[in-house]
Protein backbone atom coordinates (compact mmCIF):
# COMPACT_ATOMS: atom_id res chain seq x y z
CA UNK A 1 0.00 0.00 0.00
CA UNK A 2 2.86 2.36 0.91
CA UNK A 3 4.52 1.71 -2.44
CA UNK A 4 1.24 2.49 -4.22
CA UNK A 5 0.94 5.85 -2.45
CA UNK A 6 4.55 6.71 -3.36
CA UNK A 7 3.85 5.76 -6.97
CA UNK A 8 0.72 7.92 -7.12
CA UNK A 9 2.60 10.89 -5.68
CA UNK A 10 5.37 10.33 -8.21
CA UNK A 11 2.83 10.28 -11.06
CA UNK A 12 0.70 13.22 -9.89
CA UNK A 13 3.45 15.58 -8.71
CA UNK A 14 4.60 16.61 -12.23
CA UNK A 15 1.03 17.62 -13.13
CA UNK A 16 0.71 19.68 -9.94
CA UNK A 17 4.02 21.41 -10.61
CA UNK A 18 3.06 22.00 -14.25
CA UNK A 19 -0.26 23.57 -13.21
CA UNK A 20 1.49 25.76 -10.66
CA UNK A 21 4.11 26.97 -13.11
CA UNK A 22 1.40 28.00 -15.58
CA UNK A 23 -0.53 30.02 -13.01
CA UNK A 24 0.49 33.23 -11.29
CA UNK A 25 -0.94 34.78 -8.14
CA UNK A 26 -2.20 38.36 -8.15
CA UNK A 27 -3.15 39.99 -4.87
CA UNK A 28 -5.67 42.80 -5.34
CA UNK A 29 -5.73 45.31 -2.50
CA UNK A 30 -8.35 48.07 -2.28
CA UNK A 31 -8.05 50.99 0.10
CA UNK A 32 -11.34 52.86 0.31
CA UNK A 33 -13.58 55.02 2.42
CA UNK A 34 -17.26 55.89 2.53
CA UNK A 35 -18.42 52.30 3.10
CA UNK A 36 -21.07 51.29 5.57
CA UNK A 37 -20.12 48.51 7.99
CA UNK A 38 -22.15 45.88 6.10
CA UNK A 39 -20.92 46.86 2.62
CA UNK A 40 -18.30 44.84 0.74
CA UNK A 41 -16.00 45.29 -2.24
CA UNK A 42 -16.13 43.08 -5.32
CA UNK A 43 -13.80 42.71 -8.29
CA UNK A 44 -15.31 42.11 -11.72
CA UNK A 45 -13.56 41.52 -15.02
CA UNK A 46 -13.17 39.82 -18.36
CA UNK A 47 -12.29 36.27 -17.33
CA UNK A 48 -13.89 33.42 -15.43
CA UNK A 49 -11.48 34.09 -12.56
CA UNK A 50 -13.00 37.57 -12.36
CA UNK A 51 -16.61 36.50 -12.74
CA UNK A 52 -17.06 37.31 -16.44
CA UNK A 53 -18.29 40.83 -15.68
CA UNK A 54 -20.85 39.72 -13.09
CA UNK A 55 -20.58 42.61 -10.59
CA UNK A 56 -21.20 40.53 -7.43
CA UNK A 57 -19.38 37.29 -8.26
CA UNK A 58 -15.95 37.78 -6.65
CA UNK A 59 -15.94 39.34 -3.18
CA UNK A 60 -12.75 40.69 -1.63
CA UNK A 61 -11.91 39.83 1.97
CA UNK A 62 -12.13 42.58 4.56
CA UNK A 63 -8.69 42.97 6.12
CA UNK A 64 -9.22 46.18 8.05
CA UNK A 65 -11.96 48.77 8.31
CA UNK A 66 -11.03 50.44 4.99
CA UNK A 67 -8.88 47.71 3.45
CA UNK A 68 -9.98 44.75 1.31
CA UNK A 69 -7.91 42.15 -0.53
CA UNK A 70 -8.17 39.01 -2.63
CA UNK A 71 -5.55 36.73 -4.19
CA UNK A 72 -6.58 35.25 -7.53
CA UNK A 73 -4.67 32.85 -9.78
CA UNK A 74 -4.50 33.53 -13.52
CA UNK A 75 -2.91 31.79 -16.51
CA UNK A 76 0.50 33.29 -17.14
CA UNK A 77 0.81 35.94 -19.88
CA UNK A 78 -2.85 36.91 -19.78
CA UNK A 79 -4.10 40.47 -20.10
CA UNK A 80 -6.99 41.14 -17.75
CA UNK A 81 -9.42 44.04 -17.57
CA UNK A 82 -11.37 44.74 -14.41
CA UNK A 83 -13.22 47.17 -12.16
CA UNK A 84 -14.41 47.26 -8.56
CA UNK A 85 -18.01 47.49 -7.33
CA UNK A 86 -19.96 47.23 -4.10
CA UNK A 87 -21.98 44.39 -5.63
CA UNK A 88 -23.79 45.98 -8.58
CA UNK A 89 -23.13 48.28 -11.51
CA UNK A 90 -25.21 50.94 -9.79
CA UNK A 91 -22.59 51.02 -7.01
CA UNK A 92 -19.39 50.72 -9.05
CA UNK A 93 -16.29 52.84 -8.48
CA UNK A 94 -16.28 56.26 -10.12
CA UNK A 95 -13.60 58.88 -10.60
CA UNK A 96 -13.26 62.00 -8.47
CA UNK A 97 -15.31 63.92 -11.06
CA UNK A 98 -18.12 61.39 -10.78
CA UNK A 99 -17.61 59.83 -14.21
CA UNK A 100 -17.22 56.11 -14.85
CA UNK A 101 -13.51 55.36 -15.42
CA UNK A 102 -12.08 53.12 -18.09
CA UNK A 103 -11.36 49.48 -17.28
CA UNK A 104 -8.22 48.83 -15.26
CA UNK A 105 -5.74 46.63 -17.10
CA UNK A 106 -3.00 44.29 -15.96
CA UNK A 107 -0.70 42.03 -17.92
CA UNK A 108 -0.18 38.94 -15.78
CA UNK A 109 3.36 37.62 -16.09
CA UNK A 110 4.45 36.83 -12.51
CA UNK A 111 3.22 36.78 -8.93
CA UNK A 112 2.44 40.32 -7.85
CA UNK A 113 0.41 42.56 -5.57
CA UNK A 114 -1.44 45.64 -6.79
CA UNK A 115 -3.09 48.31 -4.65
CA UNK A 116 -5.91 50.66 -5.68
CA UNK A 117 -7.28 53.63 -3.77
CA UNK A 118 -10.98 54.32 -4.34
CA UNK A 119 -12.35 57.53 -2.88
CA UNK A 120 -15.77 57.56 -4.50
CA UNK A 121 -18.44 55.01 -5.32
CA UNK A 122 -21.42 55.47 -7.54
CA UNK A 123 -24.71 55.88 -5.71
CA UNK A 124 -27.68 53.80 -6.96
CA UNK A 125 -29.72 56.94 -7.57
CA UNK A 126 -27.01 58.57 -9.70
CA UNK A 127 -27.66 58.48 -13.43
CA UNK A 128 -24.11 58.40 -14.75
CA UNK A 129 -24.21 57.91 -18.49
CA UNK A 130 -23.12 59.39 -21.77
CA UNK A 131 -25.50 60.48 -24.50
CA UNK A 132 -29.26 60.21 -24.74
CA UNK A 133 -32.06 58.44 -26.59
CA UNK A 134 -32.66 59.85 -30.06
CA UNK A 135 -36.07 59.26 -31.62
CA UNK A 136 -39.07 57.29 -30.45
CA UNK A 137 -38.70 54.15 -28.37
CA UNK A 138 -41.31 51.84 -26.93
CA UNK A 139 -41.02 48.92 -24.55
CA UNK A 140 -42.51 45.49 -24.06
CA UNK A 141 -41.67 44.32 -20.56
CA UNK A 142 -41.25 41.03 -18.77
CA UNK A 143 -41.77 38.76 -21.77
CA UNK A 144 -41.93 35.13 -20.69
CA UNK A 145 -41.60 31.95 -22.69
CA UNK A 146 -42.56 28.33 -22.17
CA UNK A 147 -38.90 27.32 -22.43
CA UNK A 148 -36.31 27.49 -19.65
CA UNK A 149 -35.40 31.08 -20.48
CA UNK A 150 -35.58 33.96 -18.03
CA UNK A 151 -38.15 36.71 -18.72
CA UNK A 152 -36.83 39.93 -20.25
CA UNK A 153 -37.73 43.35 -21.59
CA UNK A 154 -37.59 44.47 -25.21
CA UNK A 155 -36.89 47.96 -26.50
CA UNK A 156 -38.27 49.00 -29.90
CA UNK A 157 -36.82 51.96 -31.80
CA UNK A 158 -39.10 53.42 -34.45
CA UNK A 159 -37.95 55.37 -37.53
CA UNK A 160 -38.63 59.14 -37.74
CA UNK A 161 -41.70 58.87 -39.98
CA UNK A 162 -43.32 55.83 -38.34
CA UNK A 163 -46.36 57.66 -36.91
CA UNK A 164 -46.62 60.08 -39.83
CA UNK A 165 -46.69 57.60 -42.69
CA UNK A 166 -49.30 55.19 -41.32
CA UNK A 167 -49.49 53.05 -44.45
CA UNK A 168 -45.78 52.31 -44.70
CA UNK A 169 -44.15 49.07 -43.59
CA UNK A 170 -40.53 48.71 -42.47
CA UNK A 171 -37.65 46.22 -42.42
CA UNK A 172 -36.68 45.02 -38.96
CA UNK A 173 -33.28 44.62 -37.32
CA UNK A 174 -33.26 42.40 -34.24
CA UNK A 175 -30.38 42.97 -31.82
CA UNK A 176 -29.13 41.24 -28.68
CA UNK A 177 -27.97 42.90 -25.43
CA UNK A 178 -30.87 45.29 -25.97
CA UNK A 179 -30.19 47.42 -22.89
CA UNK A 180 -26.80 48.35 -24.36
CA UNK A 181 -27.78 49.55 -27.82
CA UNK A 182 -29.99 52.65 -27.37
CA UNK A 183 -30.36 53.87 -23.80
CA UNK A 184 -27.15 54.94 -22.02
CA UNK A 185 -28.90 54.85 -18.64
CA UNK A 186 -29.40 51.07 -18.91
CA UNK A 187 -26.25 50.20 -20.84
CA UNK A 188 -23.11 48.49 -19.63
CA UNK A 189 -20.85 51.10 -17.97
CA UNK A 190 -23.15 53.90 -19.14
CA UNK A 191 -22.02 53.80 -22.77
CA UNK A 192 -24.41 52.49 -25.44
CA UNK A 193 -24.06 51.53 -29.11
CA UNK A 194 -25.80 54.76 -30.13
CA UNK A 195 -27.58 52.70 -32.76
CA UNK A 196 -30.48 55.17 -32.48
CA UNK A 197 -28.33 58.20 -33.38
CA UNK A 198 -26.58 56.30 -36.18
CA UNK A 199 -29.77 54.94 -37.75
CA UNK A 200 -31.57 58.28 -37.38
CA UNK A 201 -28.72 60.11 -39.12
CA UNK A 202 -28.47 57.61 -41.99
CA UNK A 203 -32.25 57.66 -42.53
CA UNK A 204 -32.53 61.46 -42.51
CA UNK A 205 -29.61 61.74 -44.93
CA UNK A 206 -31.31 59.30 -47.31
CA UNK A 207 -28.53 56.73 -47.08
CA UNK A 208 -30.62 53.86 -45.70
CA UNK A 209 -34.28 52.96 -45.73
CA UNK A 210 -36.23 53.68 -42.54
CA UNK A 211 -36.08 50.60 -40.30
CA UNK A 212 -37.42 49.33 -36.99
CA UNK A 213 -34.83 48.17 -34.45
CA UNK A 214 -35.80 45.63 -31.80
CA UNK A 215 -33.42 45.09 -28.89
CA UNK A 216 -33.85 41.99 -26.72
CA UNK A 217 -32.42 42.60 -23.26
CA UNK A 218 -29.96 40.01 -22.03
CA UNK A 219 -30.28 38.22 -18.67
CA UNK A 220 -27.94 36.78 -16.05
CA UNK A 221 -27.95 33.62 -18.21
CA UNK A 222 -26.49 35.52 -21.16
CA UNK A 223 -23.58 33.21 -21.98
CA UNK A 224 -25.77 30.11 -22.25
CA UNK A 225 -28.48 31.95 -24.16
CA UNK A 226 -25.96 33.25 -26.69
CA UNK A 227 -24.09 30.01 -27.41
CA UNK A 228 -24.56 26.52 -28.78
CA UNK A 229 -26.46 24.47 -26.21
CA UNK A 230 -30.06 23.66 -25.35
CA UNK A 231 -30.64 27.09 -23.81
CA UNK A 232 -29.06 28.80 -26.81
CA UNK A 233 -31.37 27.00 -29.20
CA UNK A 234 -34.30 27.79 -26.91
CA UNK A 235 -33.33 31.46 -27.22
CA UNK A 236 -33.34 31.15 -31.02
CA UNK A 237 -36.80 29.60 -30.90
CA UNK A 238 -37.95 32.32 -28.49
CA UNK A 239 -36.86 35.02 -30.93
CA UNK A 240 -38.47 33.34 -33.93
CA UNK A 241 -41.62 31.84 -32.38
CA UNK A 242 -42.47 34.44 -29.73
CA UNK A 243 -40.76 37.79 -30.26
CA UNK A 244 -40.93 38.11 -34.05
CA UNK A 245 -44.67 37.29 -34.30
CA UNK A 246 -45.34 39.77 -31.49
CA UNK A 247 -43.40 42.54 -33.28
CA UNK A 248 -44.99 41.71 -36.63
CA UNK A 249 -48.45 41.91 -35.03
CA UNK A 250 -47.90 45.08 -33.04
CA UNK A 251 -45.90 47.08 -35.61
CA UNK A 252 -46.05 47.66 -39.36
CA UNK A 253 -43.17 45.43 -40.40
CA UNK A 254 -42.02 43.81 -43.58
CA UNK A 255 -42.00 40.34 -42.11
CA UNK A 256 -40.37 38.38 -44.97
CA UNK A 257 -36.82 37.05 -44.64
CA UNK A 258 -35.38 39.58 -47.08
CA UNK A 259 -36.38 42.39 -44.73
CA UNK A 260 -35.37 40.69 -41.49
CA UNK A 261 -31.85 40.97 -40.07
CA UNK A 262 -30.09 40.20 -36.80
CA UNK A 263 -27.03 41.76 -35.14
CA UNK A 264 -24.91 41.53 -32.02
CA UNK A 265 -21.41 41.69 -30.61
CA UNK A 266 -19.11 39.28 -28.79
CA UNK A 267 -21.37 36.42 -27.59
CA UNK A 268 -24.17 38.36 -29.29
CA UNK A 269 -22.12 38.11 -32.48
CA UNK A 270 -21.93 34.35 -32.07
CA UNK A 271 -25.67 33.90 -31.57
CA UNK A 272 -26.38 36.25 -34.49
CA UNK A 273 -24.30 34.02 -36.76
CA UNK A 274 -26.00 30.92 -35.38
CA UNK A 275 -29.48 32.37 -35.89
CA UNK A 276 -28.84 33.22 -39.53
CA UNK A 277 -27.05 29.94 -40.24
CA UNK A 278 -29.70 27.78 -38.56
CA UNK A 279 -32.73 29.72 -39.82
CA UNK A 280 -32.05 31.36 -43.19
CA UNK A 281 -35.73 30.89 -43.92
CA UNK A 282 -36.45 33.66 -41.39
CA UNK A 283 -33.30 35.85 -41.49
CA UNK A 284 -31.43 36.86 -44.61
CA UNK A 285 -28.75 39.01 -42.97
CA UNK A 286 -26.55 38.88 -39.86
CA UNK A 287 -24.05 41.36 -38.46
CA UNK A 288 -21.48 39.72 -36.19
CA UNK A 289 -19.26 42.29 -34.49
CA UNK A 290 -16.26 40.90 -32.58
CA UNK A 291 -17.97 37.48 -32.61
CA UNK A 292 -16.91 34.72 -30.21
CA UNK A 293 -17.05 32.10 -32.96
CA UNK A 294 -14.27 29.94 -31.52
CA UNK A 295 -12.68 30.80 -28.19
CA UNK A 296 -12.26 28.91 -24.94
CA UNK A 297 -15.27 26.56 -24.65
CA UNK A 298 -17.17 28.07 -27.57
CA UNK A 299 -16.82 26.70 -31.08
CA UNK A 300 -19.34 27.11 -33.88
CA UNK A 301 -16.65 26.97 -36.58
CA UNK A 302 -16.85 23.17 -36.76
CA UNK A 303 -20.60 23.32 -37.38
CA UNK A 304 -20.04 25.30 -40.56
CA UNK A 305 -17.08 23.13 -41.55
CA UNK A 306 -19.20 19.97 -41.26
CA UNK A 307 -22.16 21.42 -43.18
CA UNK A 308 -22.75 19.47 -46.43
CA UNK A 309 -25.88 21.10 -47.79
CA UNK A 310 -26.42 23.72 -50.45
CA UNK A 311 -24.93 27.15 -50.08
CA UNK A 312 -27.08 29.24 -47.73
CA UNK A 313 -28.66 32.39 -49.11
CA UNK A 314 -27.25 34.85 -46.59
CA UNK A 315 -25.53 38.22 -46.43
CA UNK A 316 -23.06 38.35 -43.53
CA UNK A 317 -21.14 41.22 -41.99
CA UNK A 318 -18.20 40.23 -39.77
CA UNK A 319 -15.69 42.54 -38.11
CA UNK A 320 -13.20 42.68 -35.27
CA UNK A 321 -10.76 44.95 -33.50
CA UNK A 322 -7.19 44.18 -32.57
CA UNK A 323 -6.71 45.22 -28.94
CA UNK A 324 -6.96 42.93 -25.91
CA UNK A 325 -9.71 40.31 -26.20
CA UNK A 326 -10.26 41.27 -29.84
CA UNK A 327 -6.92 39.70 -30.73
CA UNK A 328 -7.93 36.43 -29.03
CA UNK A 329 -11.10 36.27 -31.14
CA UNK A 330 -9.26 36.60 -34.45
CA UNK A 331 -8.25 32.95 -34.89
CA UNK A 332 -11.85 31.77 -34.74
CA UNK A 333 -12.95 34.52 -37.11
CA UNK A 334 -10.24 33.62 -39.62
CA UNK A 335 -11.24 29.95 -39.53
CA UNK A 336 -14.90 30.83 -40.00
CA UNK A 337 -14.19 33.06 -43.00
CA UNK A 338 -12.11 30.27 -44.54
CA UNK A 339 -14.99 27.83 -44.02
CA UNK A 340 -17.42 30.26 -45.64
CA UNK A 341 -15.21 30.59 -48.70
CA UNK A 342 -14.98 26.80 -48.94
CA UNK A 343 -18.78 26.67 -48.84
CA UNK A 344 -18.99 29.00 -51.84
CA UNK A 345 -19.36 32.36 -50.08
CA UNK A 346 -17.70 35.19 -51.98
CA UNK A 347 -16.11 38.07 -50.10
CA UNK A 348 -17.68 41.48 -50.77
CA UNK A 349 -20.71 39.73 -52.25
CA UNK A 350 -21.98 37.15 -49.74
CA UNK A 351 -20.00 38.44 -46.79
CA UNK A 352 -18.12 41.57 -45.78
CA UNK A 353 -15.10 41.41 -43.50
CA UNK A 354 -13.71 44.50 -41.76
CA UNK A 355 -10.76 44.89 -39.38
CA UNK A 356 -10.39 47.91 -37.09
CA UNK A 357 -6.81 47.68 -35.87
CA UNK A 358 -7.24 50.28 -33.11
CA UNK A 359 -10.51 48.97 -31.67
CA UNK A 360 -11.08 47.47 -28.24
CA UNK A 361 -13.84 45.11 -27.12
CA UNK A 362 -16.51 47.51 -25.94
CA UNK A 363 -19.72 49.34 -26.80
CA UNK A 364 -17.88 52.47 -27.85
CA UNK A 365 -15.96 50.57 -30.53
CA UNK A 366 -19.08 48.80 -31.81
CA UNK A 367 -20.91 52.13 -31.95
CA UNK A 368 -18.25 53.48 -34.31
CA UNK A 369 -18.64 50.52 -36.69
CA UNK A 370 -22.42 50.03 -36.66
CA UNK A 371 -23.00 52.29 -39.67
CA UNK A 372 -21.19 49.75 -41.82
CA UNK A 373 -23.71 46.96 -41.50
CA UNK A 374 -26.67 49.36 -41.48
CA UNK A 375 -25.60 50.67 -44.87
CA UNK A 376 -24.85 47.18 -46.14
CA UNK A 377 -28.21 45.72 -45.11
CA UNK A 378 -30.58 48.63 -45.65
CA UNK A 379 -29.03 50.92 -48.26
CA UNK A 380 -31.66 52.92 -50.09
CA UNK A 381 -32.44 51.32 -53.42
CA UNK A 382 -31.32 47.79 -52.45
XYZ file of C-alpha atoms in Angstrom:
382
model
C 0.000 0.000 0.000
C 2.859 2.356 0.908
C 4.523 1.712 -2.435
C 1.239 2.489 -4.220
C 0.940 5.851 -2.449
C 4.545 6.709 -3.358
C 3.853 5.759 -6.974
C 0.719 7.922 -7.116
C 2.603 10.894 -5.681
C 5.373 10.333 -8.209
C 2.831 10.282 -11.064
C 0.700 13.217 -9.888
C 3.445 15.577 -8.709
C 4.598 16.614 -12.230
C 1.029 17.623 -13.133
C 0.709 19.683 -9.940
C 4.018 21.412 -10.612
C 3.061 22.005 -14.251
C -0.258 23.566 -13.207
C 1.487 25.760 -10.660
C 4.113 26.974 -13.108
C 1.404 27.995 -15.580
C -0.528 30.020 -13.011
C 0.491 33.230 -11.292
C -0.944 34.777 -8.141
C -2.201 38.357 -8.146
C -3.145 39.986 -4.873
C -5.668 42.797 -5.338
C -5.733 45.312 -2.503
C -8.351 48.067 -2.276
C -8.050 50.991 0.105
C -11.340 52.856 0.311
C -13.584 55.023 2.423
C -17.260 55.888 2.527
C -18.423 52.296 3.096
C -21.067 51.288 5.571
C -20.120 48.514 7.987
C -22.152 45.880 6.104
C -20.918 46.863 2.625
C -18.301 44.845 0.740
C -16.002 45.294 -2.241
C -16.135 43.075 -5.324
C -13.798 42.712 -8.288
C -15.309 42.114 -11.719
C -13.561 41.518 -15.023
C -13.172 39.824 -18.363
C -12.292 36.266 -17.335
C -13.888 33.415 -15.430
C -11.476 34.088 -12.565
C -12.997 37.571 -12.362
C -16.612 36.500 -12.737
C -17.058 37.307 -16.441
C -18.294 40.828 -15.677
C -20.849 39.725 -13.086
C -20.581 42.605 -10.585
C -21.197 40.530 -7.434
C -19.375 37.293 -8.262
C -15.946 37.781 -6.652
C -15.939 39.341 -3.184
C -12.754 40.689 -1.626
C -11.912 39.829 1.965
C -12.128 42.583 4.556
C -8.687 42.967 6.117
C -9.220 46.181 8.052
C -11.956 48.774 8.309
C -11.034 50.439 4.994
C -8.882 47.712 3.449
C -9.979 44.755 1.311
C -7.907 42.147 -0.528
C -8.174 39.008 -2.631
C -5.548 36.732 -4.193
C -6.583 35.253 -7.534
C -4.669 32.852 -9.775
C -4.499 33.528 -13.518
C -2.912 31.793 -16.506
C 0.501 33.289 -17.139
C 0.815 35.941 -19.883
C -2.854 36.907 -19.781
C -4.097 40.474 -20.098
C -6.988 41.137 -17.748
C -9.416 44.038 -17.567
C -11.368 44.737 -14.414
C -13.224 47.166 -12.159
C -14.408 47.260 -8.561
C -18.005 47.485 -7.330
C -19.960 47.230 -4.102
C -21.980 44.392 -5.629
C -23.792 45.983 -8.576
C -23.134 48.282 -11.514
C -25.211 50.938 -9.792
C -22.588 51.015 -7.009
C -19.391 50.719 -9.048
C -16.295 52.840 -8.482
C -16.280 56.260 -10.121
C -13.604 58.882 -10.603
C -13.262 62.004 -8.471
C -15.305 63.922 -11.059
C -18.117 61.387 -10.784
C -17.612 59.828 -14.208
C -17.223 56.109 -14.849
C -13.515 55.364 -15.416
C -12.083 53.124 -18.092
C -11.358 49.484 -17.281
C -8.217 48.834 -15.261
C -5.737 46.633 -17.098
C -2.999 44.292 -15.956
C -0.697 42.031 -17.920
C -0.176 38.942 -15.777
C 3.362 37.621 -16.086
C 4.448 36.827 -12.509
C 3.218 36.783 -8.927
C 2.438 40.323 -7.854
C 0.406 42.557 -5.572
C -1.438 45.644 -6.791
C -3.089 48.306 -4.651
C -5.909 50.661 -5.678
C -7.278 53.627 -3.773
C -10.980 54.324 -4.338
C -12.347 57.533 -2.885
C -15.767 57.565 -4.495
C -18.445 55.008 -5.317
C -21.424 55.466 -7.544
C -24.712 55.884 -5.709
C -27.675 53.800 -6.964
C -29.719 56.942 -7.567
C -27.008 58.569 -9.704
C -27.663 58.479 -13.432
C -24.106 58.398 -14.752
C -24.213 57.913 -18.486
C -23.121 59.395 -21.766
C -25.503 60.478 -24.504
C -29.256 60.207 -24.739
C -32.059 58.437 -26.592
C -32.660 59.851 -30.057
C -36.068 59.263 -31.620
C -39.072 57.288 -30.454
C -38.703 54.147 -28.374
C -41.314 51.845 -26.933
C -41.020 48.918 -24.548
C -42.513 45.492 -24.062
C -41.668 44.323 -20.560
C -41.247 41.031 -18.772
C -41.766 38.764 -21.766
C -41.925 35.131 -20.695
C -41.600 31.946 -22.689
C -42.558 28.333 -22.165
C -38.899 27.322 -22.430
C -36.314 27.485 -19.651
C -35.397 31.085 -20.482
C -35.582 33.956 -18.032
C -38.152 36.707 -18.719
C -36.831 39.926 -20.255
C -37.730 43.345 -21.588
C -37.595 44.470 -25.211
C -36.889 47.965 -26.498
C -38.273 49.004 -29.897
C -36.816 51.961 -31.797
C -39.103 53.421 -34.450
C -37.950 55.371 -37.527
C -38.629 59.142 -37.742
C -41.702 58.865 -39.983
C -43.319 55.831 -38.341
C -46.355 57.657 -36.906
C -46.618 60.079 -39.830
C -46.695 57.595 -42.693
C -49.302 55.188 -41.323
C -49.493 53.050 -44.451
C -45.783 52.305 -44.696
C -44.147 49.067 -43.594
C -40.533 48.713 -42.469
C -37.650 46.219 -42.425
C -36.680 45.017 -38.960
C -33.277 44.619 -37.317
C -33.256 42.395 -34.238
C -30.376 42.973 -31.818
C -29.134 41.236 -28.682
C -27.973 42.897 -25.433
C -30.872 45.286 -25.968
C -30.193 47.419 -22.887
C -26.796 48.353 -24.364
C -27.784 49.551 -27.825
C -29.991 52.650 -27.372
C -30.364 53.875 -23.803
C -27.146 54.936 -22.020
C -28.897 54.854 -18.642
C -29.396 51.066 -18.908
C -26.254 50.196 -20.842
C -23.109 48.493 -19.635
C -20.847 51.096 -17.969
C -23.150 53.899 -19.142
C -22.017 53.802 -22.773
C -24.407 52.491 -25.441
C -24.059 51.525 -29.106
C -25.799 54.763 -30.129
C -27.579 52.704 -32.763
C -30.481 55.173 -32.476
C -28.328 58.195 -33.381
C -26.581 56.301 -36.183
C -29.771 54.941 -37.749
C -31.573 58.281 -37.383
C -28.725 60.111 -39.124
C -28.469 57.606 -41.988
C -32.247 57.659 -42.529
C -32.531 61.457 -42.511
C -29.606 61.737 -44.934
C -31.313 59.296 -47.307
C -28.525 56.726 -47.081
C -30.616 53.857 -45.704
C -34.281 52.960 -45.734
C -36.226 53.682 -42.536
C -36.084 50.602 -40.304
C -37.418 49.331 -36.995
C -34.826 48.170 -34.452
C -35.796 45.627 -31.795
C -33.421 45.087 -28.887
C -33.852 41.995 -26.721
C -32.418 42.600 -23.258
C -29.960 40.012 -22.028
C -30.281 38.224 -18.671
C -27.941 36.775 -16.048
C -27.947 33.621 -18.207
C -26.491 35.519 -21.162
C -23.583 33.214 -21.977
C -25.769 30.114 -22.247
C -28.484 31.948 -24.161
C -25.959 33.250 -26.686
C -24.089 30.007 -27.407
C -24.564 26.518 -28.779
C -26.457 24.469 -26.205
C -30.063 23.657 -25.351
C -30.643 27.087 -23.807
C -29.062 28.801 -26.814
C -31.370 26.998 -29.196
C -34.304 27.791 -26.909
C -33.334 31.456 -27.224
C -33.339 31.153 -31.021
C -36.801 29.599 -30.899
C -37.954 32.320 -28.495
C -36.859 35.020 -30.933
C -38.474 33.341 -33.931
C -41.618 31.839 -32.378
C -42.470 34.440 -29.730
C -40.764 37.791 -30.261
C -40.931 38.113 -34.047
C -44.675 37.293 -34.302
C -45.338 39.770 -31.490
C -43.404 42.538 -33.279
C -44.994 41.714 -36.629
C -48.450 41.909 -35.034
C -47.901 45.079 -33.039
C -45.903 47.083 -35.608
C -46.048 47.663 -39.360
C -43.174 45.433 -40.398
C -42.019 43.811 -43.576
C -42.003 40.338 -42.108
C -40.375 38.384 -44.973
C -36.822 37.048 -44.639
C -35.384 39.578 -47.081
C -36.376 42.386 -44.729
C -35.369 40.690 -41.488
C -31.846 40.973 -40.068
C -30.091 40.199 -36.801
C -27.032 41.761 -35.138
C -24.907 41.526 -32.021
C -21.414 41.690 -30.613
C -19.111 39.280 -28.788
C -21.370 36.419 -27.592
C -24.171 38.364 -29.291
C -22.125 38.112 -32.483
C -21.930 34.347 -32.066
C -25.667 33.897 -31.566
C -26.375 36.250 -34.491
C -24.304 34.024 -36.761
C -26.003 30.921 -35.379
C -29.485 32.369 -35.889
C -28.841 33.217 -39.526
C -27.054 29.942 -40.240
C -29.696 27.782 -38.557
C -32.728 29.719 -39.817
C -32.046 31.360 -43.190
C -35.732 30.885 -43.924
C -36.445 33.664 -41.395
C -33.304 35.846 -41.486
C -31.432 36.858 -44.612
C -28.748 39.011 -42.972
C -26.555 38.879 -39.864
C -24.049 41.365 -38.455
C -21.482 39.720 -36.195
C -19.256 42.290 -34.486
C -16.264 40.902 -32.576
C -17.972 37.484 -32.606
C -16.905 34.723 -30.207
C -17.052 32.097 -32.962
C -14.268 29.943 -31.521
C -12.679 30.796 -28.191
C -12.256 28.905 -24.937
C -15.265 26.555 -24.647
C -17.172 28.067 -27.571
C -16.824 26.698 -31.084
C -19.336 27.112 -33.879
C -16.654 26.967 -36.582
C -16.846 23.173 -36.765
C -20.598 23.325 -37.382
C -20.038 25.299 -40.557
C -17.080 23.126 -41.550
C -19.202 19.968 -41.257
C -22.161 21.419 -43.183
C -22.750 19.472 -46.432
C -25.882 21.102 -47.795
C -26.423 23.718 -50.454
C -24.933 27.153 -50.078
C -27.078 29.236 -47.730
C -28.663 32.391 -49.106
C -27.245 34.850 -46.585
C -25.530 38.224 -46.425
C -23.063 38.355 -43.534
C -21.136 41.220 -41.988
C -18.202 40.230 -39.766
C -15.691 42.544 -38.108
C -13.201 42.682 -35.270
C -10.760 44.954 -33.502
C -7.193 44.177 -32.565
C -6.707 45.223 -28.935
C -6.962 42.927 -25.914
C -9.715 40.311 -26.202
C -10.262 41.274 -29.838
C -6.924 39.696 -30.732
C -7.927 36.429 -29.032
C -11.101 36.268 -31.139
C -9.263 36.604 -34.447
C -8.252 32.947 -34.891
C -11.849 31.767 -34.740
C -12.953 34.520 -37.111
C -10.236 33.618 -39.616
C -11.242 29.951 -39.525
C -14.903 30.826 -40.003
C -14.187 33.061 -42.995
C -12.113 30.272 -44.537
C -14.990 27.832 -44.018
C -17.420 30.261 -45.637
C -15.213 30.586 -48.702
C -14.977 26.798 -48.940
C -18.781 26.669 -48.842
C -18.994 29.002 -51.840
C -19.359 32.361 -50.076
C -17.702 35.192 -51.981
C -16.108 38.072 -50.104
C -17.681 41.476 -50.773
C -20.709 39.725 -52.253
C -21.977 37.151 -49.739
C -20.003 38.443 -46.788
C -18.122 41.570 -45.780
C -15.097 41.407 -43.498
C -13.708 44.503 -41.764
C -10.765 44.889 -39.384
C -10.391 47.911 -37.093
C -6.814 47.685 -35.868
C -7.242 50.275 -33.111
C -10.514 48.972 -31.672
C -11.077 47.467 -28.245
C -13.837 45.105 -27.122
C -16.510 47.506 -25.942
C -19.718 49.345 -26.803
C -17.882 52.472 -27.846
C -15.962 50.568 -30.526
C -19.081 48.804 -31.812
C -20.910 52.130 -31.954
C -18.253 53.475 -34.308
C -18.640 50.521 -36.693
C -22.424 50.031 -36.662
C -22.999 52.295 -39.667
C -21.186 49.753 -41.817
C -23.712 46.963 -41.495
C -26.667 49.359 -41.484
C -25.602 50.670 -44.869
C -24.846 47.179 -46.141
C -28.207 45.718 -45.110
C -30.575 48.626 -45.646
C -29.031 50.921 -48.257
C -31.659 52.925 -50.086
C -32.441 51.324 -53.419
C -31.324 47.790 -52.448
